[in-house]
XYZ file of C-alpha atoms in Angstrom:
186
model
C -0.002 -0.014 0.011
C 1.371 3.283 -0.930
C 0.931 6.723 0.556
C -2.003 7.586 -1.725
C -3.950 4.501 -0.625
C -3.200 5.203 2.996
C -4.343 8.834 2.610
C -7.598 7.741 0.939
C -8.151 5.282 3.746
C -7.618 7.940 6.410
C -9.874 10.368 4.553
C -12.513 7.621 4.266
C -12.414 6.979 8.012
C -12.655 10.723 8.651
C -15.652 10.921 6.390
C -17.308 7.936 8.136
C -16.538 9.470 11.570
C -17.971 12.847 10.489
C -21.124 11.130 9.155
C -21.472 9.174 12.464
C -20.984 12.396 14.515
C -23.548 14.188 12.319
C -26.001 11.316 12.807
C -25.552 11.312 16.617
C -25.900 15.121 16.694
C -29.057 14.912 14.595
C -30.535 12.275 16.965
C -29.765 14.429 20.016
C -31.331 17.468 18.273
C -34.415 15.414 17.373
C -34.825 14.135 20.960
C -34.386 17.686 22.358
C -37.083 18.928 19.905
C -39.408 16.139 21.007
C -38.814 17.037 24.664
C -39.531 20.665 23.898
C -42.849 19.775 22.201
C -43.865 17.551 25.170
C -42.857 20.277 27.623
C -44.908 22.889 25.749
C -47.927 20.647 25.709
C -47.572 19.880 29.447
C -47.200 23.670 30.111
C -50.284 24.453 28.012
C -52.231 21.745 29.870
C -51.140 23.127 33.256
C -52.112 26.702 32.196
C -55.551 25.475 31.141
C -56.009 23.581 34.385
C -54.912 26.643 36.412
C -57.391 28.902 34.610
C -60.185 26.382 35.211
C -59.375 26.120 38.903
C -59.178 29.930 39.175
C -62.673 30.128 37.683
C -63.932 27.495 40.160
C -62.339 29.503 43.019
C -64.074 32.725 41.866
C -67.424 30.914 41.612
C -66.924 29.359 45.085
C -66.012 32.705 46.587
C -69.113 34.307 45.092
C -71.332 31.465 46.338
C -69.946 31.510 49.913
C -69.499 35.253 50.339
C -72.508 35.683 52.662
C -71.479 32.711 54.820
C -67.896 33.964 55.062
C -69.109 37.411 56.040
C -71.324 35.889 58.738
C -68.445 33.809 60.087
C -66.138 36.855 60.042
C -68.671 38.746 62.096
C -68.665 35.949 64.717
C -64.879 35.370 64.773
C -64.149 37.956 67.514
C -66.611 36.127 69.785
C -65.380 32.714 68.881
C -61.740 33.749 69.398
C -62.588 35.529 72.706
C -61.337 32.598 74.825
C -57.798 31.662 73.939
C -57.275 28.862 76.494
C -59.000 27.145 79.417
C -57.434 29.432 82.050
C -58.880 32.539 80.306
C -62.336 30.909 80.214
C -62.167 30.000 83.887
C -61.017 33.459 84.818
C -63.740 35.057 82.760
C -66.488 32.992 84.387
C -65.094 33.656 87.868
C -64.766 37.382 87.142
C -68.390 37.581 85.970
C -69.613 35.727 89.089
C -67.629 37.999 91.411
C -68.814 41.170 89.587
C -72.442 40.068 90.159
C -71.680 39.071 93.765
C -73.436 35.732 93.394
C -72.893 32.868 95.860
C -71.151 29.941 94.238
C -71.739 26.619 95.901
C -69.469 24.657 93.537
C -67.670 24.975 90.247
C -65.905 22.386 88.127
C -64.055 23.179 84.900
C -63.050 20.593 82.263
C -61.644 21.105 78.797
C -62.393 18.663 76.004
C -60.557 18.231 72.653
C -62.133 17.204 69.398
C -60.297 15.067 66.789
C -62.696 15.524 63.878
C -60.890 18.468 62.217
C -63.586 21.046 62.996
C -62.822 24.734 63.236
C -63.108 24.715 67.014
C -60.776 22.006 68.327
C -61.510 22.221 72.022
C -64.071 23.555 74.495
C -64.266 24.402 78.159
C -67.141 22.877 80.100
C -68.061 24.708 83.287
C -70.310 22.959 85.822
C -71.576 25.716 88.161
C -73.931 25.553 91.153
C -75.102 29.057 92.035
C -77.499 30.152 94.691
C -78.727 33.679 95.303
C -81.705 35.960 94.696
C -83.523 34.717 91.560
C -83.379 38.173 89.950
C -79.576 38.381 90.421
C -79.067 34.798 89.107
C -81.143 35.307 85.971
C -79.672 38.783 85.279
C -76.148 37.267 85.680
C -76.939 34.539 83.177
C -78.348 37.043 80.678
C -75.371 39.329 81.026
C -72.964 36.422 80.676
C -74.670 35.227 77.501
C -74.543 38.830 76.156
C -70.835 39.197 76.912
C -69.828 35.705 75.638
C -72.332 34.960 72.794
C -70.385 31.874 71.647
C -71.053 30.201 75.006
C -73.653 27.446 74.992
C -75.822 26.478 77.954
C -75.849 22.703 77.730
C -77.983 22.229 80.868
C -79.758 24.444 83.394
C -81.616 23.026 86.292
C -83.477 25.332 88.654
C -84.688 24.618 92.147
C -85.753 26.510 95.233
C -82.959 27.948 97.285
C -82.520 27.799 101.065
C -84.288 31.081 101.805
C -87.354 33.009 100.458
C -86.327 34.539 97.128
C -83.217 32.406 96.610
C -82.879 30.258 93.524
C -80.468 27.373 93.070
C -79.165 27.017 89.531
C -77.173 23.957 88.378
C -75.603 25.293 85.174
C -73.458 23.645 82.541
C -71.749 25.994 80.122
C -69.659 25.155 77.040
C -67.228 27.815 75.810
C -65.164 27.421 72.584
C -61.400 27.489 73.047
C -59.350 28.621 70.065
C -56.001 27.382 71.379
C -54.058 30.642 71.560
C -55.614 32.063 68.409
C -54.807 29.070 66.204
C -58.347 28.581 65.041
C -58.924 28.212 61.355
C -59.096 31.516 59.542
C -62.423 32.119 57.806
C -61.201 35.010 55.719
C -60.466 34.399 52.078
């Protein structure tokens, strides 16, 4: 083999190597273009889904606006009692302000596990005895000052003296756990 044949052989290998490199580059370019097309279609699909969800959100906000406004009006009353100690102090303060005789009082707090907005409540078992006007006025004023409180039971009986009334009262107050209640604002 002479130098011309060897040069032709080298040039042939170079041409084959360049063709192979061109083919590999073309395959990479083709796969990159395919990925770009798939990415664009996924992006377009995500944009369409986002727009549809935004429309649903606007419709839901419009449908629930009156309920959300109602809940927002009540949130200061619901968030009034941050923990059980605050609730106990509030009840004791209201009793002392009215100067009502307390025969017994028991406070228990209960937690709920069902995921509701109000996770715990304070149950107050009170036995009060005093003039019937004072007792009923105290209960009315307490309900006015803590509208989220619920009277779960109220048993009335005659007190020890003439106008005295004995009231066995069970109150439930919502506890918002230091203000960590679910936010109703949107």
